[in-house]
Amino acid sequence: MKLLREYIRELLTEAAKDISDLPEGVGVGIHMWGDGALDIYYVDLERNIPAFLPDKSETYGGVKVKRAVPRLYGECGGAYMISGAFAVSGWGPMLYDVAMEWATLNGGGLMADREGVSGDARQVWDYYLNSRGDVTPDQLDNLSNELTPDIEEDNCMQSSALRGRDPETGSPIHVDWTSSALSKRYTKAPTTINALRSAGKLVEL
């Protein structure tokens, strides 16, 4: 939750860190697991372990990404989804961009959790849909194959997209799921990954 709230503030205030802000000896690591999951985190380039802040109080942060399991969620266009995240102030957005770029290179991009999304997370995906010209949204179908009856590959659980909030009362309401930012998958060119690699700041484990 801390990452999401900080991320929203950073997006709106342009407080997000970029590659030039990475301290000497700190880069971004991508650790791939055998089950289609991966961790993306700030890494100590010398020791290949999570990088800690100068005061050693905590790590800079990381995100967990997993592939949507078709038997549970549908094919979802081959997209991956965020399954967990944490970062100290300023360092979250770069991780999300790297996650989206990696998911685009290795699958169908990145999407929101299919079962439930917090209000903070919803704002992040709204931002990707409405305010990022370098990010491409693609509409996913539902498990009933309502939008593209002849195509199965884009079928995806839309439970998160069906849930909205009344702007006045905050009470849960059902919404037009196709208009929700949560109903889509998002792809992005690997500009951040390429820049990290060129700078010698990317470690793939």
Coordinates of C-alpha atoms in Angstrom, one line a residue:
M1 CA 0.0 0.0 0.0
K2 CA 2.9 2.4 0.8
L3 CA 4.2 2.0 -2.7
L4 CA 0.9 2.7 -4.4
R5 CA 0.2 5.9 -2.4
E6 CA 3.8 7.2 -2.9
Y7 CA 3.6 6.2 -6.6
I8 CA 0.4 8.2 -7.2
R9 CA 2.0 11.3 -5.5
E10 CA 5.2 10.9 -7.5
L11 CA 3.3 10.6 -10.8
L12 CA 1.4 13.8 -10.1
T13 CA 4.4 15.8 -8.8
E14 CA 7.1 14.4 -11.1
A15 CA 9.0 13.3 -8.0
A16 CA 9.8 9.9 -9.4
K17 CA 13.5 8.9 -9.6
D18 CA 15.1 8.0 -13.0
I19 CA 18.3 6.2 -14.0
S20 CA 20.5 9.2 -13.4
D21 CA 19.4 9.2 -9.7
L22 CA 20.7 5.6 -9.1
P23 CA 23.6 5.7 -6.6
E24 CA 27.0 4.3 -7.5
G25 CA 26.9 0.5 -7.4
V26 CA 23.1 0.3 -7.4
G27 CA 21.1 -1.0 -10.4
V28 CA 17.9 -2.9 -11.2
G29 CA 17.8 -6.7 -10.9
I30 CA 15.4 -9.0 -12.6
H31 CA 15.2 -12.4 -10.9
M32 CA 13.2 -15.0 -12.9
W33 CA 11.7 -18.0 -11.2
G34 CA 10.8 -21.3 -12.8
D35 CA 7.1 -20.9 -12.3
G36 CA 6.5 -17.9 -14.5
A37 CA 7.0 -15.4 -11.6
L38 CA 9.8 -12.8 -11.2
D39 CA 11.1 -10.3 -8.8
I40 CA 12.3 -6.8 -10.0
Y41 CA 14.2 -4.9 -7.4
Y42 CA 17.0 -2.5 -6.8
V43 CA 20.2 -4.5 -6.6
D44 CA 23.7 -4.1 -5.2
L45 CA 25.7 -4.5 -8.4
E46 CA 28.8 -5.8 -6.6
R47 CA 27.1 -8.6 -4.6
N48 CA 23.9 -9.2 -6.6
I49 CA 21.7 -8.8 -3.5
P50 CA 18.9 -6.3 -2.8
A51 CA 20.4 -2.8 -2.4
F52 CA 19.9 -1.1 1.0
L53 CA 19.6 2.7 1.7
P54 CA 22.8 4.3 2.8
D55 CA 21.7 4.1 6.5
K56 CA 21.0 0.3 6.0
S57 CA 17.5 0.8 7.4
E58 CA 15.6 -0.8 4.5
T59 CA 16.0 -1.8 0.8
Y60 CA 15.1 0.6 -2.0
G61 CA 12.3 -1.6 -3.1
G62 CA 11.0 -4.3 -5.4
V63 CA 7.9 -5.6 -7.2
K64 CA 6.7 -9.2 -7.7
V65 CA 5.2 -10.1 -11.0
K66 CA 3.4 -13.4 -12.1
R67 CA 1.8 -14.7 -15.2
A68 CA -1.9 -15.1 -15.0
V69 CA -2.8 -18.8 -14.8
P70 CA -5.2 -19.6 -17.7
R71 CA -7.3 -22.1 -15.8
L72 CA -8.1 -19.5 -13.2
Y73 CA -8.1 -16.2 -15.1
G74 CA -8.3 -17.0 -18.8
E75 CA -5.6 -16.5 -21.4
C76 CA -5.6 -12.7 -20.8
G77 CA -3.6 -12.1 -23.9
G78 CA -0.6 -13.6 -22.3
A79 CA -0.3 -10.7 -19.8
Y80 CA 1.5 -10.7 -16.5
M81 CA 0.2 -9.1 -13.4
I82 CA 1.7 -7.3 -10.3
S83 CA 1.3 -9.6 -7.2
G84 CA 3.2 -7.5 -4.6
A85 CA 5.2 -4.3 -4.3
F86 CA 7.2 -2.0 -2.0
A87 CA 9.5 0.9 -2.5
V88 CA 10.8 3.9 -0.5
S89 CA 9.7 7.4 -1.7
G90 CA 10.5 8.2 -5.3
W91 CA 11.7 4.7 -6.3
G92 CA 8.5 3.0 -7.2
P93 CA 7.6 4.2 -10.7
M94 CA 10.9 3.0 -12.3
L95 CA 10.1 -0.5 -11.0
Y96 CA 6.6 -0.5 -12.5
D97 CA 7.9 0.7 -15.8
V98 CA 10.6 -2.0 -15.9
A99 CA 7.9 -4.6 -15.0
M100 CA 5.7 -3.4 -17.8
E101 CA 8.5 -3.4 -20.3
W102 CA 9.7 -6.9 -19.3
A103 CA 6.1 -8.2 -19.5
T104 CA 5.8 -6.7 -23.0
L105 CA 9.1 -8.3 -24.2
N106 CA 8.2 -11.7 -22.7
G107 CA 4.4 -11.9 -22.9
G108 CA 1.3 -9.7 -23.5
G109 CA 2.2 -6.9 -21.2
L110 CA 1.1 -6.0 -17.7
M111 CA -2.3 -5.8 -16.1
A112 CA -4.0 -5.3 -12.7
D113 CA -4.8 -8.1 -10.3
R114 CA -7.8 -9.9 -11.7
E115 CA -9.7 -10.5 -8.4
G116 CA -9.4 -7.3 -6.4
V117 CA -7.7 -3.9 -6.6
S118 CA -7.5 -1.2 -3.9
G119 CA -8.6 2.3 -4.6
D120 CA -4.9 3.4 -4.6
A121 CA -4.0 0.8 -7.2
R122 CA -7.0 1.8 -9.3
Q123 CA -5.6 5.3 -9.6
V124 CA -2.3 3.9 -10.8
W125 CA -4.0 2.0 -13.7
D126 CA -6.2 5.1 -14.4
Y127 CA -3.0 7.0 -14.8
Y128 CA -1.5 4.5 -17.2
L129 CA -4.7 4.6 -19.3
N130 CA -5.2 8.3 -19.4
S131 CA -1.9 10.0 -18.9
R132 CA 1.0 7.9 -20.3
G133 CA 1.5 8.4 -24.0
D134 CA 4.3 5.9 -24.0
V135 CA 2.0 3.1 -22.7
T136 CA -0.5 1.3 -25.0
P137 CA -3.7 -0.1 -23.5
D138 CA -5.4 -3.1 -25.1
Q139 CA -9.0 -4.1 -24.2
L140 CA -9.4 -7.6 -22.8
D141 CA -12.6 -9.6 -23.1
N142 CA -14.4 -11.3 -20.2
L143 CA -14.7 -15.1 -19.6
S144 CA -18.0 -15.2 -21.4
N145 CA -16.3 -14.1 -24.6
E146 CA -18.7 -11.2 -24.9
L147 CA -16.6 -8.7 -27.0
T148 CA -14.8 -11.0 -29.4
P149 CA -16.7 -14.3 -29.7
D150 CA -14.4 -15.7 -32.3
I151 CA -11.2 -15.1 -30.2
E152 CA -10.4 -17.0 -27.0
E153 CA -6.9 -15.6 -26.4
D154 CA -8.2 -12.3 -24.9
N155 CA -10.7 -13.8 -22.5
C156 CA -9.8 -12.8 -19.0
M157 CA -11.5 -12.6 -15.5
Q158 CA -12.9 -9.1 -15.1
S159 CA -14.0 -9.2 -11.4
S160 CA -11.8 -6.2 -10.6
A161 CA -13.2 -4.1 -13.5
L162 CA -16.8 -4.8 -12.4
R163 CA -16.3 -3.2 -9.0
G164 CA -16.3 0.6 -8.8
R165 CA -16.9 3.2 -6.1
D166 CA -19.7 5.8 -5.8
P167 CA -17.8 9.1 -6.1
E168 CA -20.0 10.7 -3.3
T169 CA -20.5 7.9 -0.9
G170 CA -17.5 5.6 -1.6
S171 CA -19.8 2.6 -1.6
P172 CA -19.1 -0.3 -3.9
I173 CA -21.1 -0.2 -7.2
H174 CA -21.1 -2.2 -10.4
V175 CA -19.8 -0.3 -13.4
D176 CA -19.4 -0.8 -17.2
W177 CA -16.4 -3.0 -17.0
T178 CA -15.1 -2.1 -20.5
S179 CA -14.6 1.5 -19.4
S180 CA -12.5 0.5 -16.5
A181 CA -8.7 0.8 -16.7
L182 CA -8.6 -2.5 -14.9
S183 CA -10.2 -4.3 -17.9
K184 CA -7.1 -3.9 -20.1
R185 CA -3.5 -5.0 -20.5
Y186 CA -0.7 -2.5 -21.0
T187 CA 2.4 -2.7 -23.1
K188 CA 5.4 -0.4 -23.3
A189 CA 8.6 -0.2 -25.4
P190 CA 11.7 -1.2 -23.4
T191 CA 13.2 2.3 -23.1
T192 CA 14.0 2.0 -19.4
I193 CA 15.4 -1.5 -19.7
N194 CA 17.6 -0.5 -22.7
A195 CA 18.8 2.6 -20.8
L196 CA 19.6 0.5 -17.7
R197 CA 21.5 -2.1 -19.8
S198 CA 23.5 0.6 -21.7
A199 CA 24.5 2.1 -18.3
G200 CA 25.6 -1.2 -16.9
K201 CA 22.8 -1.0 -14.4
L202 CA 20.7 -4.0 -15.3
V203 CA 21.3 -7.5 -13.8
E204 CA 19.3 -10.5 -15.0
L205 CA 19.4 -13.4 -12.6

